[in-house]
JSON list of C-alpha atoms and ligand atoms in Angstrom, two decimals:
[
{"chain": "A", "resi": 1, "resn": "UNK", "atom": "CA", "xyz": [-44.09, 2.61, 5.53]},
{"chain": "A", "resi": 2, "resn": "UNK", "atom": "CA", "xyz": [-44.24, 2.27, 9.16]},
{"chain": "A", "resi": 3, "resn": "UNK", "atom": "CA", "xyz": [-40.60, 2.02, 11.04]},
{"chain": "A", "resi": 4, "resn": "UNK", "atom": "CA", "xyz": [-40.25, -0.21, 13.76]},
{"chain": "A", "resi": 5, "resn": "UNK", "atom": "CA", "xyz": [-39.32, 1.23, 16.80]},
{"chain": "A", "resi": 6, "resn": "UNK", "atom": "CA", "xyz": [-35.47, 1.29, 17.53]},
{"chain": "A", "resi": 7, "resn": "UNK", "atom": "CA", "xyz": [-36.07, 0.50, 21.07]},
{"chain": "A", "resi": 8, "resn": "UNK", "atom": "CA", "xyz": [-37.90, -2.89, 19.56]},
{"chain": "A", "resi": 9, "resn": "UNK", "atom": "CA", "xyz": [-34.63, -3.35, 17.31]},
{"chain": "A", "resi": 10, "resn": "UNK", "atom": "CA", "xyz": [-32.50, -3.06, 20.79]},
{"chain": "A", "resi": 11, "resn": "UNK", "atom": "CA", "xyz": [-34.56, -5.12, 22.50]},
{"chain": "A", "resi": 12, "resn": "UNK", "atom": "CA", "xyz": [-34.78, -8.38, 19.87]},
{"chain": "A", "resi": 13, "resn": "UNK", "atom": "CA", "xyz": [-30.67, -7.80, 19.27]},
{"chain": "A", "resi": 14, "resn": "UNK", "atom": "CA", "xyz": [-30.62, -8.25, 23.72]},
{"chain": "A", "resi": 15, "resn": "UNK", "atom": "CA", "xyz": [-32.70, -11.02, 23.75]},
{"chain": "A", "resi": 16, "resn": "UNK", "atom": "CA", "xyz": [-30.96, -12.68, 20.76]},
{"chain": "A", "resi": 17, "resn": "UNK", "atom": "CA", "xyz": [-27.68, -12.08, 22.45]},
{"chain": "A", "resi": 18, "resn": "UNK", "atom": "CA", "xyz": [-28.89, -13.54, 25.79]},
{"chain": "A", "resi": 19, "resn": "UNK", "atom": "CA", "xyz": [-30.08, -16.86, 24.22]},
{"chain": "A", "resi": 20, "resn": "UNK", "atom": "CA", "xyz": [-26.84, -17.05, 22.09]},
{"chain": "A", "resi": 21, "resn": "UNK", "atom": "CA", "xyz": [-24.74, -16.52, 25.55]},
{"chain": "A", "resi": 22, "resn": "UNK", "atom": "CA", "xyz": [-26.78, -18.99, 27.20]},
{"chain": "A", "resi": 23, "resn": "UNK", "atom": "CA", "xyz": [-26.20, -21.46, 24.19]},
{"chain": "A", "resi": 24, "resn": "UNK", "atom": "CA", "xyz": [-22.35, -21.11, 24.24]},
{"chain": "A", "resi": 25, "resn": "UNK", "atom": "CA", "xyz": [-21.76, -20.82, 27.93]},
{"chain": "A", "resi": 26, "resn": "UNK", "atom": "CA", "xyz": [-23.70, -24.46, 28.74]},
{"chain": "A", "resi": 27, "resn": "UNK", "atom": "CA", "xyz": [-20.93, -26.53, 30.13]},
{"chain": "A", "resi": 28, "resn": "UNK", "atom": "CA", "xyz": [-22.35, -29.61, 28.28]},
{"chain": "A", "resi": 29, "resn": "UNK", "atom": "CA", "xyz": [-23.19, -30.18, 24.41]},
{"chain": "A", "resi": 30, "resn": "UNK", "atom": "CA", "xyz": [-26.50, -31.56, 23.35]},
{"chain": "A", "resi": 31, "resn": "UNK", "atom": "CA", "xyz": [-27.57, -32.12, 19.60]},
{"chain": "A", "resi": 32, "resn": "UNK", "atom": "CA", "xyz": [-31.63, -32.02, 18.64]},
{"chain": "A", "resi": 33, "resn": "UNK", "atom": "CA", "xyz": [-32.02, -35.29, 19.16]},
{"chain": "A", "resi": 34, "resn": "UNK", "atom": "CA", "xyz": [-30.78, -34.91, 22.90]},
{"chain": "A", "resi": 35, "resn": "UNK", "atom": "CA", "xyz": [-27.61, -36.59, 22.38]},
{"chain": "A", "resi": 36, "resn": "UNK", "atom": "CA", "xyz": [-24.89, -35.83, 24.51]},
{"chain": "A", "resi": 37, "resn": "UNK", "atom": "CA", "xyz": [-21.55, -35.53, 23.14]},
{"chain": "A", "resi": 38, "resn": "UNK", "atom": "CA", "xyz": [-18.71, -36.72, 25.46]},
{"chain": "A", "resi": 39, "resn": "UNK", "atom": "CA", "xyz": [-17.33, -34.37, 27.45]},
{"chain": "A", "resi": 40, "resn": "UNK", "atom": "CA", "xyz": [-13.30, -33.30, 27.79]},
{"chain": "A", "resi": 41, "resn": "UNK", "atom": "CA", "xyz": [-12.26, -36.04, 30.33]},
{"chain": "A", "resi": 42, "resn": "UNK", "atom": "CA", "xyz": [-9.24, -33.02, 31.14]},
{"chain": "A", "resi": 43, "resn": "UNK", "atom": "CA", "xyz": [-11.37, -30.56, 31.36]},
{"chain": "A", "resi": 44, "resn": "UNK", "atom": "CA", "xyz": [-14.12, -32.25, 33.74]},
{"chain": "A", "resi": 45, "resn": "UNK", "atom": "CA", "xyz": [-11.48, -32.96, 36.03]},
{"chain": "A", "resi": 46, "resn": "UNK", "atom": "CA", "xyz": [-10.31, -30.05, 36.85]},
{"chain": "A", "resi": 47, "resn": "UNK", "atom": "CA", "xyz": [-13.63, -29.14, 38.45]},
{"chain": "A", "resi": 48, "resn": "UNK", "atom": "CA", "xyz": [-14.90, -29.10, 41.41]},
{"chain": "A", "resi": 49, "resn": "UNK", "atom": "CA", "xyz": [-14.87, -32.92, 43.22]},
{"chain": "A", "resi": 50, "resn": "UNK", "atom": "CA", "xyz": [-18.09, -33.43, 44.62]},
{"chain": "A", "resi": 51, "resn": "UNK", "atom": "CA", "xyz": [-17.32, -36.54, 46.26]},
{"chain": "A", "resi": 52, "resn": "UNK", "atom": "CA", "xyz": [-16.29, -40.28, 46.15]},
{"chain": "A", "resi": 53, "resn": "UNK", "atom": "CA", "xyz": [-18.05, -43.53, 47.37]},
{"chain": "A", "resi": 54, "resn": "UNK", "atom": "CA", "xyz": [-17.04, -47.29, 46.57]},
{"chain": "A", "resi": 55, "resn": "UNK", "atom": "CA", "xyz": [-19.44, -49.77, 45.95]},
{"chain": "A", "resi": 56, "resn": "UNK", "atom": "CA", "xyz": [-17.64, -53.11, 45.13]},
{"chain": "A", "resi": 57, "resn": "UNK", "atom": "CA", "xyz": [-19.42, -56.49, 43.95]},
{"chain": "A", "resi": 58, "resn": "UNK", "atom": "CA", "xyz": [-18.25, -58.29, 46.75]},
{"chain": "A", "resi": 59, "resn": "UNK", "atom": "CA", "xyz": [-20.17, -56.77, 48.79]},
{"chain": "A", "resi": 60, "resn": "UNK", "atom": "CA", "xyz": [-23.35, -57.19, 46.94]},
{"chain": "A", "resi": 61, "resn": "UNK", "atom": "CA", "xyz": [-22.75, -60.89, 45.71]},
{"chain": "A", "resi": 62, "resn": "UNK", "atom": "CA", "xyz": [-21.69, -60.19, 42.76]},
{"chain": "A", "resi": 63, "resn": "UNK", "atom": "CA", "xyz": [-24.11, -57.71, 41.81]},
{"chain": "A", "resi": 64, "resn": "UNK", "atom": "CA", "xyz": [-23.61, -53.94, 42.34]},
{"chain": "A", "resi": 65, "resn": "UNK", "atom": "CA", "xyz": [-25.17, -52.12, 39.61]},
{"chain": "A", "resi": 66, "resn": "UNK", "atom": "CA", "xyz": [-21.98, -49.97, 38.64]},
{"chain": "A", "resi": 67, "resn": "UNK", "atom": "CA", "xyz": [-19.58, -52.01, 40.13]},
{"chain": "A", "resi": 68, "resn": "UNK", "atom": "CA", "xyz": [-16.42, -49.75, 41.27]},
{"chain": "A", "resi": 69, "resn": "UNK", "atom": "CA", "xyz": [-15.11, -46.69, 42.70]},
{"chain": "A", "resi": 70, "resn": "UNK", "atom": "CA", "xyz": [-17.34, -43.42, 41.60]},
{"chain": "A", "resi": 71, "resn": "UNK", "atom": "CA", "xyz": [-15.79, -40.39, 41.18]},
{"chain": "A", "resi": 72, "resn": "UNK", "atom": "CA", "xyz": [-18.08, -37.17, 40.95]},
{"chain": "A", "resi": 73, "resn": "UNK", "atom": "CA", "xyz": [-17.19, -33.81, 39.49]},
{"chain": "A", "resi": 74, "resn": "UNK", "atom": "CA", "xyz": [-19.71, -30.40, 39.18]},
{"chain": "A", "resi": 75, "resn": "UNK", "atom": "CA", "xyz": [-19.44, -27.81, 36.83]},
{"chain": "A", "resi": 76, "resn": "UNK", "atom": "CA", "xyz": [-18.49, -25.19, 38.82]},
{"chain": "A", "resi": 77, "resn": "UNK", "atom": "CA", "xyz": [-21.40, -22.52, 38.18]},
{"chain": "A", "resi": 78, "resn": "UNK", "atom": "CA", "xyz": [-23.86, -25.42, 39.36]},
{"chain": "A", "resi": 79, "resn": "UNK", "atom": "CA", "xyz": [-21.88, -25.95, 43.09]},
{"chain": "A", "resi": 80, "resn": "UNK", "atom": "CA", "xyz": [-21.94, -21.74, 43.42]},
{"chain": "A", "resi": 81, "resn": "UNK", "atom": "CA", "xyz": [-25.63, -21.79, 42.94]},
{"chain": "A", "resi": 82, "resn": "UNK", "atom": "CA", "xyz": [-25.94, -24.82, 44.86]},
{"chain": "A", "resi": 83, "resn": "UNK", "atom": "CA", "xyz": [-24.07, -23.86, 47.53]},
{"chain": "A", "resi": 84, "resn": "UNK", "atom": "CA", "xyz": [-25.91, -19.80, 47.65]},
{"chain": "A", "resi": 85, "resn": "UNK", "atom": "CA", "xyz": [-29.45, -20.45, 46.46]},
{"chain": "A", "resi": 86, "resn": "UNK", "atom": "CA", "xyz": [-29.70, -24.13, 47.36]},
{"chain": "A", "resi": 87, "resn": "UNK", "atom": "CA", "xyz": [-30.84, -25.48, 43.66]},
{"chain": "A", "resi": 88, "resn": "UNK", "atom": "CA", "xyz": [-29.40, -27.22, 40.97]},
{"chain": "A", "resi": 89, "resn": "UNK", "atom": "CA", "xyz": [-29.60, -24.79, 38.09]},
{"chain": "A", "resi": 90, "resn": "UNK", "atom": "CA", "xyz": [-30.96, -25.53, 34.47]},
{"chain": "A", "resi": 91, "resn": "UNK", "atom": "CA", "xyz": [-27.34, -25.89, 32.91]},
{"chain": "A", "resi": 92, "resn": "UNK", "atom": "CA", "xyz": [-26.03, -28.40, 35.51]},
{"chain": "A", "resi": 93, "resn": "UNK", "atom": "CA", "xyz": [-24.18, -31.12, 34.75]},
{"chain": "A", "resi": 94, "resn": "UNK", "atom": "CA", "xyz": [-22.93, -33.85, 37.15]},
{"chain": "A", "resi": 95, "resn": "UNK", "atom": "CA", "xyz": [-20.44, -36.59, 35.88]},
{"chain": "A", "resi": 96, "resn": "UNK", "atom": "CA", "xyz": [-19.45, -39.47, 37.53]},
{"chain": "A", "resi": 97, "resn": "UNK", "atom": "CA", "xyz": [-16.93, -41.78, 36.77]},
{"chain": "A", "resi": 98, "resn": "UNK", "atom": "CA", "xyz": [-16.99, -45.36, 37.80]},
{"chain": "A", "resi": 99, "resn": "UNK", "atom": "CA", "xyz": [-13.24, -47.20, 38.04]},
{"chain": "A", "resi": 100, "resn": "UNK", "atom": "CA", "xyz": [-13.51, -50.83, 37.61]},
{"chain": "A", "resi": 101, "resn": "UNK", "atom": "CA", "xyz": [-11.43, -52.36, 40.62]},
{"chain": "A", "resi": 102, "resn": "UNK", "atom": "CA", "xyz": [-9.76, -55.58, 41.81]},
{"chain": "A", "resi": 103, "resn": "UNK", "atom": "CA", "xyz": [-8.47, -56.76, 44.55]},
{"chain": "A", "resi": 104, "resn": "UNK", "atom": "CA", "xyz": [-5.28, -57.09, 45.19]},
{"chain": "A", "resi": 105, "resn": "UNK", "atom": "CA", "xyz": [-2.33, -57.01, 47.86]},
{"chain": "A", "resi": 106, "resn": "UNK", "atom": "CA", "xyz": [-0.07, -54.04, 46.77]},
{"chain": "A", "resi": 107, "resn": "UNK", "atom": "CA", "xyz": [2.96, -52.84, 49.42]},
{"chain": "A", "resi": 108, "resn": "UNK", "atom": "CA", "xyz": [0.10, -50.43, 51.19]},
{"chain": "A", "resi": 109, "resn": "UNK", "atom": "CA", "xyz": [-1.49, -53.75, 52.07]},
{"chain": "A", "resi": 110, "resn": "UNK", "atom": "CA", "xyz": [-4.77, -55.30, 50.53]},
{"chain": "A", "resi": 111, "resn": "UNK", "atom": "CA", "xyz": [-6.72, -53.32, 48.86]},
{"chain": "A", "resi": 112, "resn": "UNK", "atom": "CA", "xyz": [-9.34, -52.45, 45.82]},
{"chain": "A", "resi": 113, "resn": "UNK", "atom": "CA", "xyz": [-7.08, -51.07, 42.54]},
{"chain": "A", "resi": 114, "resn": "UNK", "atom": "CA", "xyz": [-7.88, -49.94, 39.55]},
{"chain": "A", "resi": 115, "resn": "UNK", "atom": "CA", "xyz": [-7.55, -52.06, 36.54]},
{"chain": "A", "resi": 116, "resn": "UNK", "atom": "CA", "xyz": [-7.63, -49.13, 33.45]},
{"chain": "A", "resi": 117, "resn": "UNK", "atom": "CA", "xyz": [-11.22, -49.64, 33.13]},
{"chain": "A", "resi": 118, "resn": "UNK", "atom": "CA", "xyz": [-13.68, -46.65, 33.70]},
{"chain": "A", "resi": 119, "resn": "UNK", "atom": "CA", "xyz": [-17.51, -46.25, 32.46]},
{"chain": "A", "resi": 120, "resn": "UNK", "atom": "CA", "xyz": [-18.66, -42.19, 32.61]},
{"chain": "A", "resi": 121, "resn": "UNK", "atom": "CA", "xyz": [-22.21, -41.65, 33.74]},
{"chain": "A", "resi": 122, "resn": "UNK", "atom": "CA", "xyz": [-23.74, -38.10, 33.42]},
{"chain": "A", "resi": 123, "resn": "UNK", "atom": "CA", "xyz": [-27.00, -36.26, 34.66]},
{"chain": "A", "resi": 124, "resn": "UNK", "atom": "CA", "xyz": [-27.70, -32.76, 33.11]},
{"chain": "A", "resi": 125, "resn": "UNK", "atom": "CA", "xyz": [-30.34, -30.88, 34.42]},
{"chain": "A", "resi": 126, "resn": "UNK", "atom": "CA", "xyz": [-32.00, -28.60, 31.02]},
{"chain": "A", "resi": 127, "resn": "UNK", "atom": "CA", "xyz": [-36.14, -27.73, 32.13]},
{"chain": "A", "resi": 128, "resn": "UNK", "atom": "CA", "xyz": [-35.63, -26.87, 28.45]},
{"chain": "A", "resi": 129, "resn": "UNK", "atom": "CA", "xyz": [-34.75, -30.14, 27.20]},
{"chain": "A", "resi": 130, "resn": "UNK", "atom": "CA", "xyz": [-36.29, -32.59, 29.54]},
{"chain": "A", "resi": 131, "resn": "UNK", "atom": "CA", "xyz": [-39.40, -33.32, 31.11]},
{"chain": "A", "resi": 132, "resn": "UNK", "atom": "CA", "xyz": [-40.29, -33.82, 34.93]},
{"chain": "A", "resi": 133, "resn": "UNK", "atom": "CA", "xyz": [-37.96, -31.78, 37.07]},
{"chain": "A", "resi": 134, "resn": "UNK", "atom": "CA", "xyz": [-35.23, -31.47, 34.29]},
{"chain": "A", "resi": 135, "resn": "UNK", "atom": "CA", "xyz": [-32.62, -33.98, 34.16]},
{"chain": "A", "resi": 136, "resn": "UNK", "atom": "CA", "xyz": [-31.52, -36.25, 31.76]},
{"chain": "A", "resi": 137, "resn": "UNK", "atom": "CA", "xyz": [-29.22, -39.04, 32.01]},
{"chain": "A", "resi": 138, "resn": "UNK", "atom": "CA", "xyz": [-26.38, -40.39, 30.09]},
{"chain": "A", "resi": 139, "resn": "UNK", "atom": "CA", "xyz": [-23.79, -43.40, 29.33]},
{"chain": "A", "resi": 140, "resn": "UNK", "atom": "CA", "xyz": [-20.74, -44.18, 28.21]},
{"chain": "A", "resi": 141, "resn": "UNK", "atom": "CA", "xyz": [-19.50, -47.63, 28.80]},
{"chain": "A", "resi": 142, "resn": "UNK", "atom": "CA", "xyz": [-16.11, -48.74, 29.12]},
{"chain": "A", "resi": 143, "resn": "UNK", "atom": "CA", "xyz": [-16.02, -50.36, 25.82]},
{"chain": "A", "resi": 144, "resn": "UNK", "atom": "CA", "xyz": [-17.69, -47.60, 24.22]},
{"chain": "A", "resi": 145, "resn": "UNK", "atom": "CA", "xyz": [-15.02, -44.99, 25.49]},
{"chain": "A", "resi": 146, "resn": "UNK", "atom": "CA", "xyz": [-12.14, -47.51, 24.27]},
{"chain": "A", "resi": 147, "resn": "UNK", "atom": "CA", "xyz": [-14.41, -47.91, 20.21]},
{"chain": "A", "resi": 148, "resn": "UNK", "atom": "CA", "xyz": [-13.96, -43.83, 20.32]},
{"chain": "A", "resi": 149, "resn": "UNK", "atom": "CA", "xyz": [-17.75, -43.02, 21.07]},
{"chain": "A", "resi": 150, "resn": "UNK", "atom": "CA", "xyz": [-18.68, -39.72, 21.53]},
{"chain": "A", "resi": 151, "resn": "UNK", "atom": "CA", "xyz": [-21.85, -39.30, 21.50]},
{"chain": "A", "resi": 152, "resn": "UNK", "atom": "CA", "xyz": [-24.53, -40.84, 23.81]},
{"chain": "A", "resi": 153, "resn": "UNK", "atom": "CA", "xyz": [-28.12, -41.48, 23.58]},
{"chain": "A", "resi": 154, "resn": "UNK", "atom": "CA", "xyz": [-30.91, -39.79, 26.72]},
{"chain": "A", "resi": 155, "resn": "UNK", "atom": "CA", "xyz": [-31.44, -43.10, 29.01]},
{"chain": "A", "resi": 156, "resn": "UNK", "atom": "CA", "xyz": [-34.95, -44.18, 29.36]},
{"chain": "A", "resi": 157, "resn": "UNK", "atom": "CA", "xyz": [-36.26, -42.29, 32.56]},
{"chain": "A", "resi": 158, "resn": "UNK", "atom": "CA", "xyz": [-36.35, -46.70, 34.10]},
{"chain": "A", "resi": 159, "resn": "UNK", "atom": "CA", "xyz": [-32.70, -47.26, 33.64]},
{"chain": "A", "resi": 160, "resn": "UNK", "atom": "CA", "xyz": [-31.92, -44.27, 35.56]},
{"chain": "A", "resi": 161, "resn": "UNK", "atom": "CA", "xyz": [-34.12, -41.40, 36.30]},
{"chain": "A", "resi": 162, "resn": "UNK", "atom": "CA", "xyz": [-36.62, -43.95, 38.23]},
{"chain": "A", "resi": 163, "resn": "UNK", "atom": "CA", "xyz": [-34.23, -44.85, 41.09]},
{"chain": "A", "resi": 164, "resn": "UNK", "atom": "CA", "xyz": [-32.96, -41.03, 41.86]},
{"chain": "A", "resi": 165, "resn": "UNK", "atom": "CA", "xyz": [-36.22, -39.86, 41.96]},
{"chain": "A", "resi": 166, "resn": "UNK", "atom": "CA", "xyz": [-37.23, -42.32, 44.88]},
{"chain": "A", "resi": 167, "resn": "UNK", "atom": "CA", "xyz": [-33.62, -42.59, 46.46]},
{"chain": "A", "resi": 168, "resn": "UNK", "atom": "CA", "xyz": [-32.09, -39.18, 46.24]},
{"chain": "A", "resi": 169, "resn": "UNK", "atom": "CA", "xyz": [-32.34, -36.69, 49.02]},
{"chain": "A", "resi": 170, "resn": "UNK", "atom": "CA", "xyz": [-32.64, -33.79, 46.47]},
{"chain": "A", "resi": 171, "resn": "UNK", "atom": "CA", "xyz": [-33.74, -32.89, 42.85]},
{"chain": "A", "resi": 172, "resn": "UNK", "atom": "CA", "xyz": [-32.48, -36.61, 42.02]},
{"chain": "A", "resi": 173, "resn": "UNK", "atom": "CA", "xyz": [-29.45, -35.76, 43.24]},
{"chain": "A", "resi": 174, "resn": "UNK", "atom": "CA", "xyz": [-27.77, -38.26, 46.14]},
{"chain": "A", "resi": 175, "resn": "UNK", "atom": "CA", "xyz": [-26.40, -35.60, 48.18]},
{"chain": "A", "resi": 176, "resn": "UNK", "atom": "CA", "xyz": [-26.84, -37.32, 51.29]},
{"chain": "A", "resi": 177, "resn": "UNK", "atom": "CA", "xyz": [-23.66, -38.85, 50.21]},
{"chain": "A", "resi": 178, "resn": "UNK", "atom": "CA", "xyz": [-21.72, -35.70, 49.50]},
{"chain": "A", "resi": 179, "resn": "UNK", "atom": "CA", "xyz": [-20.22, -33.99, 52.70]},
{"chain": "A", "resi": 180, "resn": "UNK", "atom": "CA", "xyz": [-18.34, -31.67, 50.26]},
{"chain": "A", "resi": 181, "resn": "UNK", "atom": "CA", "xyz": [-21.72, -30.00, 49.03]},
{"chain": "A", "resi": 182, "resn": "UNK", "atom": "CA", "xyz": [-22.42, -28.56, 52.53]},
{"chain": "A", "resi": 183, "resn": "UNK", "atom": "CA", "xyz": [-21.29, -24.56, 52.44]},
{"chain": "A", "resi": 184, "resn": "UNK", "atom": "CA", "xyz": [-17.87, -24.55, 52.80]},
{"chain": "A", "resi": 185, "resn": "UNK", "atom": "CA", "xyz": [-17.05, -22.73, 56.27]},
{"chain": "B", "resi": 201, "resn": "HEC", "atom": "C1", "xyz": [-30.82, -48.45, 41.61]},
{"chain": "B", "resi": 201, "resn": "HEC", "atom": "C2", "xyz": [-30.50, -47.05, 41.74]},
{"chain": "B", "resi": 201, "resn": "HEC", "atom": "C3", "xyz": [-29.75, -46.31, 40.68]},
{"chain": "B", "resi": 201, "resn": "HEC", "atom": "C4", "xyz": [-29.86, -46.41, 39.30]},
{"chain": "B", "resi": 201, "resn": "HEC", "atom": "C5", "xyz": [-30.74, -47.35, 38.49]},
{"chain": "B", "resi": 201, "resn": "HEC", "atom": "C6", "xyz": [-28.96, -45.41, 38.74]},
{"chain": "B", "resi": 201, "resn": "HEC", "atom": "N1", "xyz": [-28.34, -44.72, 39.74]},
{"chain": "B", "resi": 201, "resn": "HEC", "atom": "FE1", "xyz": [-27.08, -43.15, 39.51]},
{"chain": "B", "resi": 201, "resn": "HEC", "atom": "N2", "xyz": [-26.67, -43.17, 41.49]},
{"chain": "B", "resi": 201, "resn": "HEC", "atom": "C7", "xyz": [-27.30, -43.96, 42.43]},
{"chain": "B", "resi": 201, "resn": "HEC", "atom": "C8", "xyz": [-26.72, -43.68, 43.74]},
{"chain": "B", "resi": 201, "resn": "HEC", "atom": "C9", "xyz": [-27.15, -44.31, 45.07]},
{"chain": "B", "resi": 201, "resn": "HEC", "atom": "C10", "xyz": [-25.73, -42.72, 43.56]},
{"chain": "B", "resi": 201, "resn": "HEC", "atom": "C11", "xyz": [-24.81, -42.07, 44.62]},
{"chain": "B", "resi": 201, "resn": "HEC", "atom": "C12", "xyz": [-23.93, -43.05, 45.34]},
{"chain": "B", "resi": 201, "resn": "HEC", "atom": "C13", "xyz": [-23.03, -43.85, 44.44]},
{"chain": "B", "resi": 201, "resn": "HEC", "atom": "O1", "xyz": [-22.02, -43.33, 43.97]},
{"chain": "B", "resi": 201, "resn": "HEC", "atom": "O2", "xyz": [-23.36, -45.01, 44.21]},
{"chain": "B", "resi": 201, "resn": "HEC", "atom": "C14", "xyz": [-25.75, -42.38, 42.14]},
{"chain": "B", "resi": 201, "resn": "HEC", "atom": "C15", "xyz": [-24.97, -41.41, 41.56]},
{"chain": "B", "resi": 201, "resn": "HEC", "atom": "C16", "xyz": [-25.07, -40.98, 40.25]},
{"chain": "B", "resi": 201, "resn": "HEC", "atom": "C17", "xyz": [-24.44, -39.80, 39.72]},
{"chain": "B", "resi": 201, "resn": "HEC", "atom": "C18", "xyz": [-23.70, -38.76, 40.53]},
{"chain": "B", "resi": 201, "resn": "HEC", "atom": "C19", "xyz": [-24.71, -37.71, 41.06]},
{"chain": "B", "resi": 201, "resn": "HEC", "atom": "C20", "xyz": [-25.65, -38.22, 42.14]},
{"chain": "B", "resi": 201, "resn": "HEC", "atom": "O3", "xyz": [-26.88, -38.06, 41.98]},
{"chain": "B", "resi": 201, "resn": "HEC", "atom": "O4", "xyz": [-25.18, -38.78, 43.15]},
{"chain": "B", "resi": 201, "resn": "HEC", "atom": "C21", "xyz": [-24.72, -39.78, 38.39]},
{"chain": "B", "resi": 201, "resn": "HEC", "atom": "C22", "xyz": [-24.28, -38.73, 37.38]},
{"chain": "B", "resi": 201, "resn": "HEC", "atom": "C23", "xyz": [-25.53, -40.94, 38.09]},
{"chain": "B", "resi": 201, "resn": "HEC", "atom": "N3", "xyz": [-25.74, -41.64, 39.26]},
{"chain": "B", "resi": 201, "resn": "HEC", "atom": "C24", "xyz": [-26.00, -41.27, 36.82]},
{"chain": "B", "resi": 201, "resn": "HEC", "atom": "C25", "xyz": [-26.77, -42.40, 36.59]},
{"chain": "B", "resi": 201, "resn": "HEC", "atom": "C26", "xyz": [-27.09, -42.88, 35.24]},
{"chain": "B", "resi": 201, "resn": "HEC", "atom": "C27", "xyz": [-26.64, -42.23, 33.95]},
{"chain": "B", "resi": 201, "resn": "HEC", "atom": "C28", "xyz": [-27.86, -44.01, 35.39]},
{"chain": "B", "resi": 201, "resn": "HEC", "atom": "C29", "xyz": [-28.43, -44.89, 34.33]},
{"chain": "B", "resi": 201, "resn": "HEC", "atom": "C30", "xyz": [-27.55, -45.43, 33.34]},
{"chain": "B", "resi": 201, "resn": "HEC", "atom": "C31", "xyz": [-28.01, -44.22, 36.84]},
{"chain": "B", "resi": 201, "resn": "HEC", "atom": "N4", "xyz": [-27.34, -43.24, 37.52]},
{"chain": "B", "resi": 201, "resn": "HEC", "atom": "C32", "xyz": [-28.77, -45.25, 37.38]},
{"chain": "B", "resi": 201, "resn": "HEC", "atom": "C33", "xyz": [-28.32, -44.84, 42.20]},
{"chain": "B", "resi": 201, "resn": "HEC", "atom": "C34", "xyz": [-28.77, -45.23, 40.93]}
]
C-alpha cells in the first residue's frame, strides 16, 4: 500500500487549521444562506468609533433616507489594516447605528434628542461571500430589533450597494466623511 507522505499529512492538518482560525476569528457571523446574525450591541461598541454625522428630515423636507444621528464603529483588525496598508480587508465589518431624533428644547438649549429608537445598518466586506468588490449589506430596523430579530437577510445590491459604489470615496466606503480614519499622528 502506498503511504502518504507525512509532510502531505502536516501540510492538510496547517491548512485545515488556517481555514478553521479564519472561520472563528471573523468578527461577524454569516449562515449559508448569507444571513447575518445580529451582532453584540456591547460588544460593537466598545470598538473603535469611526465617526458620527447627522442627517435630520428637516433638512431634507421630510425625506432623509435614514433619518437620524449615525453612529459608526470598525472592528478593530479592519482600522489597523486600514490605517497600515490602506484597504479594507476581507473580514471587515462596519456598523452603523442610526438614532431616531426630535427636536426639542432641553436646559443645553434646542436641540436634536434621541427618542429610544435606533435602526443598525451593517456592510461586511467577505470576496468569499459576495460578488463585485466584496461587500454585503445588512438591516435591522427599529421594529425588528424591539420583535427580537436576529438574523438579517443580504440587501439587494439597489437598496444599498448601488449608491456607495457611485458616492463613496473608497471601496464603498464614505470615508470622506471620517476624519478619524486618517493615520493617527
Ligand atoms: C442614497 C445613498 C445611500 C443608500 C441607498 C445607502 N447608503 Fe449607506 N451611507 C450613505 C452615506 C452618504 C453614508 C455616510 C454618511 C452618513 O452617515 O449618512 C453611509 C454610511 C453607511 C454605513 C457606514 C459606513 C460608510 O460607508 O460610511 C453603513 C454600514 C451603511 N451606510 C449601510 C447601508 C445599508 C445597509 C444600506 C441599505 C439598507 C445603505 N447603507 C443604503 C449613503 C447611502
Amino acid at each position: 500500500m502506498k503511504r502518504t507522505p507525512m509532510f502531505a499529512v502536516c501540510a492538510a492538518c496547517v491548512l485545515l487549521l488556517g481555514a478553521w482560525q479564519t472561520a472563528a476569528n471573523l468578527p461577524y457571523e454569516l449562515s449559508g444562506s448569507k444571513q447575518l446574525t445580529l451582532p453584540d450591541v456591547t460588544e460593537y461598541r466598545q470598538w473603535p468609533y469611526m465617526g458620527t454625522s447627522m442627517v435630520p428630515n428637516d433638512k431634507n423636507n421630510g425625506k432623509a433616507i435614514f433619518p437620524g444621528i449615525h453612529t459608526v464603529y470598525i472592528n478593530p483588525r479592519a482600522l489597523r489594516m486600514r490605517r497600515e496598508k490602506g484597504i479594507f480587508p476581507d473580514g471587515t465589518i462596519i456598523l452603523m447605528e442610526n438614532h431616531h431624533v426630535t427636536v426639542r428644547e432641553a436646559e443645553s438649549g434646542f436641540g436634536y434628542f434621541t427618542t429610544g429608537g435606533m435602526d443598525l445598518l451593517a456592510a461586511v466586506k467577505d470576496r468569499r461571500q459576495f460578488d463585485g468588490e466584496g461587500w454585503g449589506y445588512y438591516f435591522f430596523a427599529d421594529r425588528e430589533l424591539k420583535a427580537g430579530k436576529k438574523l438579517a437577510d443580504l440587501q439587494p445590491a439597489a437598496s444599498c450597494r448601488s449608491c456607495h459604489q457611485v458616492g463613496a470615496a473608497e471601496d464603498q466606503v464614505f470615508t470622506q466623511y471620517y476624519p478619524s480614519l486618517k493615520k493617527e499622528p
